PDB file of C-alpha atoms in Angstrom:
ATOM      1  CA  GLY A   1      64.024  60.250 104.929  1.00 52.00           C
ATOM      2  CA  GLY A   2      65.190  60.695 108.483  1.00 59.00           C
ATOM      3  CA  THR A   3      65.237  58.858 111.821  1.00 66.00           C
ATOM      4  CA  GLY A   4      61.502  59.506 112.299  1.00 66.00           C
ATOM      5  CA  GLY A   5      60.396  58.298 108.886  1.00 68.00           C
ATOM      6  CA  ILE A   6      59.820  60.218 105.688  1.00 74.00           C
ATOM      7  CA  THR A   7      60.531  63.944 105.600  1.00 69.00           C
ATOM      8  CA  VAL A   8      58.197  66.035 103.465  1.00 68.00           C
ATOM      9  CA  ILE A   9      59.193  69.561 102.464  1.00 72.00           C
ATOM     10  CA  ASP A  10      56.543  71.935 101.170  1.00 69.00           C
ATOM     11  CA  PRO A  11      58.208  74.185  98.565  1.00 75.00           C
ATOM     12  CA  LYS A  12      55.690  76.944  99.338  1.00 74.00           C
ATOM     13  CA  THR A  13      56.887  77.177 102.948  1.00 70.00           C
ATOM     14  CA  GLU A  14      59.055  80.219 103.472  1.00 65.00           C
ATOM     15  CA  ILE A  15      62.223  79.748 105.446  1.00 58.00           C
ATOM     16  CA  PRO A  16      62.571  82.684 107.819  1.00 55.00           C
ATOM     17  CA  GLU A  17      65.537  84.957 107.262  1.00 56.00           C
ATOM     18  CA  LYS A  18      68.245  84.585 109.852  1.00 61.00           C
ATOM     19  CA  LYS A  19      68.392  87.707 111.947  1.00 66.00           C
ATOM     20  CA  ASP A  20      71.670  89.446 112.584  1.00 78.00           C
ATOM     21  CA  ILE A  21      73.440  88.281 115.721  1.00 83.00           C
ATOM     22  CA  PRO A  22      74.288  91.036 118.218  1.00 86.00           C
ATOM     23  CA  LEU A  23      77.807  91.027 119.633  1.00 89.00           C
ATOM     24  CA  PHE A  24      78.797  92.498 122.993  1.00 90.00           C
ATOM     25  CA  LEU A  25      82.074  93.298 124.683  1.00 92.00           C
ATOM     26  CA  GLU A  26      81.831  91.630 128.082  1.00 92.00           C
ATOM     27  CA  SER A  27      85.097  92.826 129.604  1.00 93.00           C
ATOM     28  CA  VAL A  28      88.656  93.863 129.021  1.00 95.00           C
ATOM     29  CA  ILE A  29      91.500  92.671 131.224  1.00 94.00           C
ATOM     30  CA  VAL A  30      94.621  94.835 131.134  1.00 95.00           C
ATOM     31  CA  LYS A  31      97.665  93.386 132.868  1.00 91.00           C
ATOM     32  CA  GLY A  32      95.427  91.365 135.192  1.00 89.00           C
ATOM     33  CA  LYS A  33      93.061  94.255 136.012  1.00 92.00           C
ATOM     34  CA  TYR A  34      89.393  93.807 135.103  1.00 92.00           C
ATOM     35  CA  ILE A  35      87.702  96.623 133.171  1.00 90.00           C
ATOM     36  CA  SER A  36      83.972  96.628 132.417  1.00 83.00           C
ATOM     37  CA  GLY A  37      82.897  95.938 128.850  1.00 77.00           C
ATOM     38  CA  GLY A  38      81.119  99.283 128.519  1.00 84.00           C
ATOM     39  CA  ILE A  39      84.235 101.154 127.403  1.00 90.00           C
ATOM     40  CA  LYS A  40      84.322 103.242 124.242  1.00 92.00           C
ATOM     41  CA  GLU A  41      88.126 103.470 123.995  1.00 94.00           C
ATOM     42  CA  LEU A  42      91.175 102.149 125.803  1.00 95.00           C
ATOM     43  CA  THR A  43      94.426 103.972 126.572  1.00 94.00           C
ATOM     44  CA  VAL A  44      97.174 102.153 128.445  1.00 94.00           C
ATOM     45  CA  LYS A  45     100.716 102.932 129.562  1.00 93.00           C
ATOM     46  CA  HIS A  46     103.742 101.380 127.893  1.00 91.00           C
ATOM     47  CA  ASN A  47     104.037  98.745 130.631  1.00 92.00           C
ATOM     48  CA  GLU A  48     100.312  97.816 130.526  1.00 91.00           C
ATOM     49  CA  ASN A  49     100.428  96.477 126.987  1.00 88.00           C
ATOM     50  CA  THR A  50      99.110  92.971 127.724  1.00 92.00           C
ATOM     51  CA  MET A  51      95.344  92.806 127.273  1.00 95.00           C
ATOM     52  CA  GLN A  52      92.471  90.382 126.874  1.00 95.00           C
ATOM     53  CA  PHE A  53      89.123  91.209 125.256  1.00 95.00           C
ATOM     54  CA  VAL A  54      86.158  89.001 126.213  1.00 93.00           C
ATOM     55  CA  PHE A  55      83.085  89.196 123.980  1.00 91.00           C
ATOM     56  CA  SER A  56      79.907  87.199 123.382  1.00 88.00           C
ATOM     57  CA  ALA A  57      77.005  86.908 120.978  1.00 86.00           C
ATOM     58  CA  VAL A  58      73.442  86.537 122.140  1.00 77.00           C
ATOM     59  CA  ASP A  59      71.688  84.008 119.908  1.00 72.00           C
ATOM     60  CA  TYR A  60      70.116  81.000 121.588  1.00 65.00           C
ATOM     61  CA  GLU A  61      69.007  79.439 118.281  1.00 65.00           C
ATOM     62  CA  SER A  62      72.510  79.091 116.861  1.00 61.00           C
ATOM     63  CA  GLY A  63      74.156  77.598 119.943  1.00 63.00           C
ATOM     64  CA  SER A  64      77.601  76.194 119.191  1.00 66.00           C
ATOM     65  CA  SER A  65      77.491  77.050 115.482  1.00 75.00           C
ATOM     66  CA  ILE A  66      78.490  80.640 116.234  1.00 83.00           C
ATOM     67  CA  ASN A  67      81.894  81.676 114.892  1.00 86.00           C
ATOM     68  CA  TYR A  68      83.856  84.685 116.045  1.00 89.00           C
ATOM     69  CA  SER A  69      86.551  86.633 114.275  1.00 92.00           C
ATOM     70  CA  PHE A  70      88.779  89.429 115.550  1.00 94.00           C
ATOM     71  CA  ILE A  71      91.644  91.688 114.534  1.00 96.00           C
ATOM     72  CA  MET A  72      93.748  94.465 116.017  1.00 97.00           C
ATOM     73  CA  ASP A  73      93.801  96.956 113.142  1.00 96.00           C
ATOM     74  CA  GLY A  74      97.139  98.712 112.905  1.00 96.00           C
ATOM     75  CA  TYR A  75      98.953  95.785 114.515  1.00 96.00           C
ATOM     76  CA  GLU A  76      97.979  92.853 112.317  1.00 96.00           C
ATOM     77  CA  GLU A  77      96.538  92.572 108.829  1.00 95.00           C
ATOM     78  CA  VAL A  78      94.698  89.246 108.936  1.00 95.00           C
ATOM     79  CA  TRP A  79      91.509  88.428 110.864  1.00 94.00           C
ATOM     80  CA  HIS A  80      91.617  85.483 113.284  1.00 91.00           C
ATOM     81  CA  GLU A  81      88.684  83.571 111.778  1.00 84.00           C
ATOM     82  CA  GLY A  82      86.716  80.407 112.440  1.00 64.00           C
ATOM     83  CA  ASN A  83      87.207  80.902 116.121  1.00 66.00           C
ATOM     84  CA  HIS A  84      84.731  79.544 118.680  1.00 72.00           C
ATOM     85  CA  GLU A  85      86.689  81.248 121.436  1.00 76.00           C
ATOM     86  CA  MET A  86      85.038  84.329 122.845  1.00 87.00           C
ATOM     87  CA  GLN A  87      88.268  86.116 123.683  1.00 92.00           C
ATOM     88  CA  ALA A  88      91.258  87.759 122.084  1.00 93.00           C
ATOM     89  CA  ILE A  89      94.585  88.054 123.880  1.00 94.00           C
ATOM     90  CA  TYR A  90      97.364  90.440 122.902  1.00 95.00           C
ATOM     91  CA  ASN A  91     100.730  90.417 124.641  1.00 94.00           C
ATOM     92  CA  TYR A  92     103.296  93.216 124.512  1.00 92.00           C
ATOM     93  CA  LEU A  93     101.665  95.503 121.951  1.00 94.00           C
ATOM     94  CA  PRO A  94     104.185  98.112 120.825  1.00 94.00           C
ATOM     95  CA  PRO A  95     103.342 101.788 121.379  1.00 93.00           C
ATOM     96  CA  GLY A  96     100.837 103.056 118.853  1.00 94.00           C
ATOM     97  CA  LYS A  97      97.200 103.569 117.942  1.00 96.00           C
ATOM     98  CA  TYR A  98      95.085 100.537 117.081  1.00 97.00           C
ATOM     99  CA  THR A  99      91.450  99.495 116.755  1.00 97.00           C
ATOM    100  CA  PHE A 100      90.271  96.217 118.238  1.00 96.00           C
ATOM    101  CA  ARG A 101      87.494  94.750 116.101  1.00 96.00           C
ATOM    102  CA  ALA A 102      85.415  91.616 116.602  1.00 94.00           C
ATOM    103  CA  ARG A 103      82.564  90.150 114.584  1.00 92.00           C
ATOM    104  CA  VAL A 104      80.263  87.134 114.659  1.00 90.00           C
ATOM    105  CA  ARG A 105      78.378  84.839 112.289  1.00 86.00           C
ATOM    106  CA  GLU A 106      76.386  81.647 112.375  1.00 81.00           C
ATOM    107  CA  GLY A 107      78.239  78.728 110.842  1.00 77.00           C
ATOM    108  CA  LEU A 108      79.677  79.807 107.505  1.00 78.00           C
ATOM    109  CA  GLY A 109      77.057  82.484 106.873  1.00 80.00           C
ATOM    110  CA  ASP A 110      77.554  86.185 106.428  1.00 84.00           C
ATOM    111  CA  TRP A 111      79.185  88.228 109.150  1.00 87.00           C
ATOM    112  CA  SER A 112      76.714  90.103 111.320  1.00 86.00           C
ATOM    113  CA  PRO A 113      76.761  93.887 110.850  1.00 87.00           C
ATOM    114  CA  TYR A 114      77.067  94.192 114.630  1.00 85.00           C
ATOM    115  CA  GLU A 115      80.768  94.660 115.211  1.00 92.00           C
ATOM    116  CA  ILE A 116      82.865  95.689 118.191  1.00 94.00           C
ATOM    117  CA  ASN A 117      85.174  98.638 117.458  1.00 95.00           C
ATOM    118  CA  ILE A 118      87.351  99.824 120.340  1.00 95.00           C
ATOM    119  CA  PRO A 119      90.147 102.341 119.701  1.00 97.00           C
ATOM    120  CA  VAL A 120      93.243 101.235 121.638  1.00 96.00           C
ATOM    121  CA  THR A 121      96.220 103.483 122.371  1.00 96.00           C
ATOM    122  CA  VAL A 122      99.440 102.177 123.888  1.00 95.00           C
ATOM    123  CA  ASP A 123     101.406 105.174 125.122  1.00 93.00           C
ATOM    124  CA  PRO A 124     105.138 105.188 124.452  1.00 89.00           C
ATOM    125  CA  SER A 125     107.662 104.829 127.239  1.00 89.00           C
ATOM    126  CA  PRO A 126     108.467 108.155 128.887  1.00 88.00           C
ATOM    127  CA  TRP A 127     111.971 107.973 127.418  1.00 88.00           C
ATOM    128  CA  LEU A 128     110.436 107.540 123.921  1.00 82.00           C
ATOM    129  CA  SER A 129     107.752 110.214 124.178  1.00 82.00           C
ATOM    130  CA  PRO A 130     107.791 113.209 121.805  1.00 85.00           C
ATOM    131  CA  TRP A 131     108.909 115.487 124.675  1.00 88.00           C
ATOM    132  CA  ALA A 132     111.796 113.167 125.495  1.00 89.00           C
ATOM    133  CA  LYS A 133     112.831 113.053 121.832  1.00 90.00           C
ATOM    134  CA  LEU A 134     112.752 116.858 121.721  1.00 93.00           C
ATOM    135  CA  ALA A 135     114.929 116.984 124.851  1.00 93.00           C
ATOM    136  CA  TYR A 136     117.365 114.487 123.274  1.00 93.00           C
ATOM    137  CA  PHE A 137     117.526 116.635 120.140  1.00 95.00           C
ATOM    138  CA  ILE A 138     118.192 119.834 122.126  1.00 95.00           C
ATOM    139  CA  LEU A 139     120.800 118.051 124.233  1.00 95.00           C
ATOM    140  CA  SER A 140     122.493 116.708 121.088  1.00 96.00           C
ATOM    141  CA  ILE A 141     122.631 120.182 119.554  1.00 96.00           C
ATOM    142  CA  ALA A 142     124.000 121.613 122.820  1.00 95.00           C
ATOM    143  CA  LEU A 143     126.677 118.893 122.971  1.00 95.00           C
ATOM    144  CA  LEU A 144     127.559 119.490 119.335  1.00 95.00           C
ATOM    145  CA  PHE A 145     127.977 123.241 119.886  1.00 94.00           C
ATOM    146  CA  SER A 146     129.893 122.662 123.135  1.00 95.00           C
ATOM    147  CA  GLY A 147     132.224 120.264 121.350  1.00 94.00           C
ATOM    148  CA  ALA A 148     132.740 122.724 118.504  1.00 94.00           C
ATOM    149  CA  TYR A 149     133.369 125.559 120.993  1.00 94.00           C
ATOM    150  CA  LEU A 150     135.918 123.502 122.934  1.00 94.00           C
ATOM    151  CA  PHE A 151     137.626 122.422 119.708  1.00 93.00           C
ATOM    152  CA  MET A 152     137.900 126.038 118.514  1.00 94.00           C
ATOM    153  CA  ARG A 153     139.138 127.175 121.918  1.00 94.00           C
ATOM    154  CA  MET A 154     141.844 124.496 121.912  1.00 94.00           C
ATOM    155  CA  ARG A 155     142.954 125.570 118.420  1.00 93.00           C
ATOM    156  CA  VAL A 156     143.142 129.222 119.511  1.00 92.00           C
ATOM    157  CA  GLN A 157     145.090 128.208 122.639  1.00 93.00           C
ATOM    158  CA  LYS A 158     147.567 126.213 120.522  1.00 91.00           C
ATOM    159  CA  GLU A 159     148.001 129.188 118.188  1.00 90.00           C
ATOM    160  CA  ARG A 160     148.667 131.474 121.184  1.00 90.00           C
ATOM    161  CA  ILE A 161     151.277 129.065 122.510  1.00 90.00           C
ATOM    162  CA  LYS A 162     152.929 128.913 119.060  1.00 88.00           C
ATOM    163  CA  LEU A 163     152.948 132.722 118.850  1.00 88.00           C
ATOM    164  CA  ALA A 164     154.388 133.014 122.358  1.00 86.00           C
ATOM    165  CA  ASP A 165     157.094 130.492 121.513  1.00 84.00           C
ATOM    166  CA  ALA A 166     157.870 132.313 118.268  1.00 85.00           C
ATOM    167  CA  ARG A 167     158.178 135.664 120.111  1.00 84.00           C
ATOM    168  CA  GLU A 168     160.472 134.101 122.659  1.00 83.00           C
ATOM    169  CA  MET A 169     162.650 132.684 119.915  1.00 83.00           C
ATOM    170  CA  MET A 170     162.891 136.100 118.292  1.00 83.00           C
ATOM    171  CA  ASN A 171     163.909 137.759 121.561  1.00 77.00           C
ATOM    172  CA  ILE A 172     166.705 135.358 122.183  1.00 67.00           C
TER     173      ILE A 172
END
């Protein structure tokens, strides 16, 4: 039964398969700057590591029963699931290479094979770049050799002074 009377279900009636729900990246906002959703990858500087991904599914039949899930591979290990929000916000991502992924499903059904995959690279600070680390290494080696050279020179100078003093004592 139902509110309109008796409900009759014909067992021979086929229930249509639910089609896969397409998912689209609408936009990306990096440190307050809007970027179109048509990007294939995202590379940001070390100080632009706050970002928001806005995505949506196009399925007018499902309405509010659509669930979204997202993850930043390489940064976190667990999907944010059961989310009706159509956005993911990440603040202060450390330097590294990640992949932002989002997926969609209707209710508690299977996840749609349509998935957003955006490679994300957060560049290291200039003072933490590989070139800077190489410069630090070379500078450290130079300081080490300079220190060793000065130490050896001081020892030789002390020995010369001792020899000079010893010669003077012998001449007296």
